Amino acid sequence: MQTPEDALPALRTVLSRSRSEPCSAIFQFSDKLVSGGDQQAAAERELLVVLGLTVAEAHRHTSGPLAGVRNTLVMLAPSLGQVPAWLYRENPFIQVIAVGHPDKSERLEYFQQQYLNFHGAVG
């Protein structure tokens, strides 16, 4: 199993590379990387600095139909309070998107659209 200290530099390398197609990565449980809030130990701050550099150095396509498109890192956290504010505040490379829980009608609609994909479903 890779540690964050190994994985983040590798992710930084991949996202900074120039390719003909844009690439993205999803970082689930990013809130588990460090302790909550803005009070981190030195080792945690170092990981966050690498994470910030990963986003800042992500390759941006400069020509062709993909001009302006950047390689993207999506970080998922259950609440914004678990991500240090200094990482995203006033950072032009980070956009915070709050997504609420779906209500009952949205869950029902999703289920109705996807039920044939569930294990054992009969069409």
Tab-separated table of N, CA, C and O in Angstrom, residues 55-119:
chain	number	residue	atom	x	y	z
A	55	VAL	N	-1.680	20.913	-7.780
A	55	VAL	CA	-2.758	21.648	-8.445
A	55	VAL	C	-2.191	22.807	-9.264
A	55	VAL	O	-2.578	23.020	-10.410
A	56	ALA	N	-1.256	23.545	-8.702
A	56	ALA	CA	-0.701	24.713	-9.397
A	56	ALA	C	0.093	24.337	-10.639
A	56	ALA	O	0.099	25.077	-11.622
A	57	GLU	N	0.759	23.184	-10.600
A	57	GLU	CA	1.614	22.778	-11.719
A	57	GLU	C	0.901	21.877	-12.721
A	57	GLU	O	1.534	21.412	-13.674
A	58	ALA	N	-0.390	21.633	-12.528
A	58	ALA	CA	-1.119	20.786	-13.470
A	58	ALA	C	-1.020	21.376	-14.873
A	58	ALA	O	-1.134	22.592	-15.066
A	59	HIS	N	-0.787	20.518	-15.824
A	59	HIS	CA	-0.589	20.958	-17.203
A	59	HIS	C	-1.837	21.652	-17.746
A	59	HIS	O	-2.954	21.206	-17.533
A	60	ARG	N	-1.614	22.761	-18.443
A	60	ARG	CA	-2.691	23.474	-19.130
A	60	ARG	C	-2.421	23.410	-20.614
A	60	ARG	O	-1.350	23.808	-21.089
A	61	HIS	N	-3.386	22.893	-21.344
A	61	HIS	CA	-3.252	22.819	-22.797
A	61	HIS	C	-3.325	24.231	-23.364
A	61	HIS	O	-4.177	25.019	-22.975
A	62	THR	N	-2.419	24.539	-24.275
A	62	THR	CA	-2.313	25.910	-24.772
A	62	THR	C	-2.758	26.083	-26.219
A	62	THR	O	-2.867	27.210	-26.687
A	63	SER	N	-3.009	24.994	-26.917
A	63	SER	CA	-3.416	25.135	-28.316
A	63	SER	C	-4.416	24.042	-28.685
A	63	SER	O	-4.603	23.080	-27.948
A	64	GLY	N	-5.015	24.228	-29.841
A	64	GLY	CA	-5.966	23.247	-30.338
A	64	GLY	C	-7.314	23.332	-29.636
A	64	GLY	O	-7.591	24.293	-28.908
A	65	PRO	N	-8.148	22.331	-29.856
A	65	PRO	CA	-9.501	22.374	-29.281
A	65	PRO	C	-9.518	22.310	-27.751
A	65	PRO	O	-10.509	22.641	-27.130
A	66	LEU	N	-8.417	21.902	-27.151
A	66	LEU	CA	-8.351	21.811	-25.691
A	66	LEU	C	-7.684	23.013	-25.038
A	66	LEU	O	-7.386	22.989	-23.844
A	67	ALA	N	-7.434	24.064	-25.815
A	67	ALA	CA	-6.753	25.242	-25.272
A	67	ALA	C	-7.469	25.747	-24.029
A	67	ALA	O	-8.686	25.923	-24.026
A	68	GLY	N	-6.708	25.941	-22.972
A	68	GLY	CA	-7.259	26.435	-21.714
A	68	GLY	C	-7.674	25.347	-20.740
A	68	GLY	O	-7.903	25.619	-19.573
A	69	VAL	N	-7.777	24.107	-21.194
A	69	VAL	CA	-8.176	22.997	-20.321
A	69	VAL	C	-6.965	22.547	-19.513
A	69	VAL	O	-5.881	22.373	-20.046
A	70	ARG	N	-7.165	22.371	-18.211
A	70	ARG	CA	-6.090	21.936	-17.316
A	70	ARG	C	-6.336	20.510	-16.872
A	70	ARG	O	-7.467	20.073	-16.739
A	71	ASN	N	-5.257	19.788	-16.622
A	71	ASN	CA	-5.386	18.514	-15.937
A	71	ASN	C	-5.953	18.831	-14.550
A	71	ASN	O	-5.630	19.861	-13.965
A	72	THR	N	-6.785	17.950	-14.022
A	72	THR	CA	-7.581	18.289	-12.854
A	72	THR	C	-7.427	17.282	-11.730
A	72	THR	O	-7.389	16.075	-11.965
A	73	LEU	N	-7.371	17.802	-10.517
A	73	LEU	CA	-7.413	16.979	-9.316
A	73	LEU	C	-8.701	17.313	-8.587
A	73	LEU	O	-8.958	18.468	-8.253
A	74	VAL	N	-9.535	16.300	-8.371
A	74	VAL	CA	-10.783	16.459	-7.639
A	74	VAL	C	-10.558	15.885	-6.248
A	74	VAL	O	-10.206	14.717	-6.110
A	75	MET	N	-10.749	16.714	-5.243
A	75	MET	CA	-10.587	16.273	-3.855
A	75	MET	C	-11.965	16.198	-3.212
A	75	MET	O	-12.720	17.159	-3.255
A	76	LEU	N	-12.273	15.051	-2.638
A	76	LEU	CA	-13.570	14.863	-1.994
A	76	LEU	C	-13.398	14.879	-0.481
A	76	LEU	O	-12.547	14.181	0.062
A	77	ALA	N	-14.206	15.676	0.176
A	77	ALA	CA	-14.202	15.756	1.642
A	77	ALA	C	-15.650	15.949	2.093
A	77	ALA	O	-16.414	16.658	1.426
A	78	PRO	N	-16.029	15.337	3.203
A	78	PRO	CA	-17.416	15.454	3.656
A	78	PRO	C	-17.815	16.855	4.100
A	78	PRO	O	-18.974	17.206	4.070
A	79	SER	N	-16.838	17.672	4.499
A	79	SER	CA	-17.166	19.048	4.870
A	79	SER	C	-15.956	19.940	4.620
A	79	SER	O	-14.802	19.517	4.760
A	80	LEU	N	-16.247	21.175	4.240
A	80	LEU	CA	-15.178	22.125	3.929
A	80	LEU	C	-14.351	22.445	5.164
A	80	LEU	O	-13.162	22.727	5.061
A	81	GLY	N	-14.938	22.344	6.338
A	81	GLY	CA	-14.217	22.621	7.573
A	81	GLY	C	-13.094	21.647	7.851
A	81	GLY	O	-12.233	21.901	8.688
A	82	GLN	N	-13.072	20.514	7.138
A	82	GLN	CA	-12.015	19.535	7.334
A	82	GLN	C	-10.834	19.745	6.405
A	82	GLN	O	-9.853	19.015	6.466
A	83	VAL	N	-10.938	20.749	5.540
A	83	VAL	CA	-9.852	21.085	4.623
A	83	VAL	C	-9.282	22.432	5.072
A	83	VAL	O	-10.037	23.383	5.270
A	84	PRO	N	-7.975	22.547	5.243
A	84	PRO	CA	-7.402	23.818	5.691
A	84	PRO	C	-7.743	24.962	4.728
A	84	PRO	O	-7.538	24.852	3.518
A	85	ALA	N	-8.260	26.045	5.274
A	85	ALA	CA	-8.696	27.179	4.455
A	85	ALA	C	-7.555	27.764	3.632
A	85	ALA	O	-7.761	28.211	2.505
A	86	TRP	N	-6.332	27.768	4.165
A	86	TRP	CA	-5.219	28.362	3.426
A	86	TRP	C	-4.921	27.615	2.136
A	86	TRP	O	-4.306	28.152	1.223
A	87	LEU	N	-5.389	26.362	2.044
A	87	LEU	CA	-5.139	25.590	0.826
A	87	LEU	C	-6.007	26.074	-0.340
A	87	LEU	O	-5.549	26.127	-1.471
A	88	TYR	N	-7.249	26.471	-0.060
A	88	TYR	CA	-8.162	26.838	-1.143
A	88	TYR	C	-8.494	28.327	-1.202
A	88	TYR	O	-8.872	28.830	-2.249
A	89	ARG	N	-8.348	29.050	-0.117
A	89	ARG	CA	-8.726	30.459	-0.096
A	89	ARG	C	-7.771	31.279	-0.950
A	89	ARG	O	-6.566	31.173	-0.828
A	90	GLU	N	-8.343	32.094	-1.827
A	90	GLU	CA	-7.590	32.975	-2.724
A	90	GLU	C	-6.589	32.214	-3.585
A	90	GLU	O	-5.525	32.720	-3.920
A	91	ASN	N	-6.940	30.982	-3.939
A	91	ASN	CA	-6.089	30.160	-4.809
A	91	ASN	C	-6.779	30.059	-6.169
A	91	ASN	O	-7.847	29.457	-6.269
A	92	PRO	N	-6.197	30.633	-7.216
A	92	PRO	CA	-6.861	30.628	-8.522
A	92	PRO	C	-6.963	29.233	-9.151
A	92	PRO	O	-7.705	29.053	-10.109
A	93	PHE	N	-6.257	28.259	-8.612
A	93	PHE	CA	-6.263	26.920	-9.183
A	93	PHE	C	-7.232	25.981	-8.476
A	93	PHE	O	-7.359	24.816	-8.855
A	94	ILE	N	-7.888	26.453	-7.430
A	94	ILE	CA	-8.800	25.606	-6.667
A	94	ILE	C	-10.179	26.227	-6.649
A	94	ILE	O	-10.340	27.410	-6.369
A	95	GLN	N	-11.165	25.410	-6.968
A	95	GLN	CA	-12.553	25.836	-6.910
A	95	GLN	C	-13.285	24.926	-5.941
A	95	GLN	O	-13.209	23.699	-6.057
A	96	VAL	N	-13.979	25.515	-4.984
A	96	VAL	CA	-14.740	24.753	-4.008
A	96	VAL	C	-16.158	24.591	-4.534
A	96	VAL	O	-16.796	25.571	-4.925
A	97	ILE	N	-16.623	23.361	-4.554
A	97	ILE	CA	-17.982	23.068	-4.994
A	97	ILE	C	-18.669	22.287	-3.881
A	97	ILE	O	-18.252	21.188	-3.541
A	98	ALA	N	-19.690	22.881	-3.300
A	98	ALA	CA	-20.441	22.207	-2.237
A	98	ALA	C	-21.584	21.415	-2.866
A	98	ALA	O	-22.359	21.953	-3.654
A	99	VAL	N	-21.648	20.157	-2.526
A	99	VAL	CA	-22.697	19.276	-3.054
A	99	VAL	C	-23.473	18.723	-1.874
A	99	VAL	O	-22.904	18.047	-1.016
A	100	GLY	N	-24.748	19.023	-1.826
A	100	GLY	CA	-25.590	18.538	-0.738
A	100	GLY	C	-26.035	17.105	-0.973
A	100	GLY	O	-25.846	16.534	-2.054
A	101	HIS	N	-26.623	16.536	0.047
A	101	HIS	CA	-27.175	15.189	-0.077
A	101	HIS	C	-28.434	15.240	-0.932
A	101	HIS	O	-29.218	16.185	-0.824
A	102	PRO	N	-28.633	14.243	-1.783
A	102	PRO	CA	-29.857	14.238	-2.592
A	102	PRO	C	-31.081	14.026	-1.702
A	102	PRO	O	-31.029	13.281	-0.726
A	103	ASP	N	-32.189	14.681	-2.072
A	103	ASP	CA	-33.412	14.466	-1.306
A	103	ASP	C	-34.095	13.185	-1.794
A	103	ASP	O	-33.613	12.517	-2.712
A	104	LYS	N	-35.204	12.849	-1.187
A	104	LYS	CA	-35.885	11.581	-1.482
A	104	LYS	C	-36.277	11.481	-2.958
A	104	LYS	O	-36.078	10.441	-3.587
A	105	SER	N	-36.787	12.553	-3.547
A	105	SER	CA	-37.213	12.501	-4.950
A	105	SER	C	-36.011	12.306	-5.888
A	105	SER	O	-36.106	11.598	-6.882
A	106	GLU	N	-34.875	12.919	-5.561
A	106	GLU	CA	-33.668	12.742	-6.385
A	106	GLU	C	-33.144	11.313	-6.287
A	106	GLU	O	-32.716	10.733	-7.283
A	107	ARG	N	-33.187	10.727	-5.079
A	107	ARG	CA	-32.748	9.336	-4.914
A	107	ARG	C	-33.662	8.392	-5.679
A	107	ARG	O	-33.200	7.454	-6.339
A	108	LEU	N	-34.978	8.616	-5.621
A	108	LEU	CA	-35.934	7.779	-6.332
A	108	LEU	C	-35.724	7.883	-7.842
A	108	LEU	O	-35.712	6.863	-8.547
A	109	GLU	N	-35.526	9.088	-8.334
A	109	GLU	CA	-35.282	9.280	-9.770
A	109	GLU	C	-34.012	8.552	-10.209
A	109	GLU	O	-33.991	7.888	-11.248
A	110	TYR	N	-32.954	8.670	-9.421
A	110	TYR	CA	-31.711	7.970	-9.740
A	110	TYR	C	-31.935	6.459	-9.780
A	110	TYR	O	-31.509	5.783	-10.701
A	111	PHE	N	-32.611	5.947	-8.778
A	111	PHE	CA	-32.871	4.507	-8.727
A	111	PHE	C	-33.675	4.063	-9.949
A	111	PHE	O	-33.353	3.048	-10.574
A	112	GLN	N	-34.683	4.821	-10.325
A	112	GLN	CA	-35.507	4.465	-11.477
A	112	GLN	C	-34.700	4.471	-12.772
A	112	GLN	O	-34.920	3.651	-13.652
A	113	GLN	N	-33.721	5.357	-12.878
A	113	GLN	CA	-32.872	5.419	-14.067
A	113	GLN	C	-31.837	4.306	-14.086
A	113	GLN	O	-31.417	3.855	-15.142
A	114	GLN	N	-31.401	3.849	-12.907
A	114	GLN	CA	-30.287	2.920	-12.818
A	114	GLN	C	-30.654	1.502	-12.400
A	114	GLN	O	-29.782	0.644	-12.360
A	115	TYR	N	-31.909	1.213	-12.109
A	115	TYR	CA	-32.240	-0.074	-11.501
A	115	TYR	C	-31.831	-1.268	-12.340
A	115	TYR	O	-31.508	-2.319	-11.800
A	116	LEU	N	-31.791	-1.157	-13.640
A	116	LEU	CA	-31.397	-2.303	-14.477
A	116	LEU	C	-29.920	-2.653	-14.321
A	116	LEU	O	-29.505	-3.753	-14.650
A	117	ASN	N	-29.134	-1.725	-13.803
A	117	ASN	CA	-27.717	-1.977	-13.611
A	117	ASN	C	-27.414	-2.658	-12.269
A	117	ASN	O	-26.297	-3.087	-12.037
A	118	PHE	N	-28.424	-2.729	-11.402
A	118	PHE	CA	-28.213	-3.350	-10.099
A	118	PHE	C	-28.124	-4.864	-10.253
A	118	PHE	O	-28.779	-5.460	-11.105
A	119	HIS	N	-27.342	-5.497	-9.409
A	119	HIS	CA	-27.146	-6.954	-9.422
A	119	HIS	C	-28.476	-7.680	-9.311
A	119	HIS	O	-29.271	-7.411	-8.429
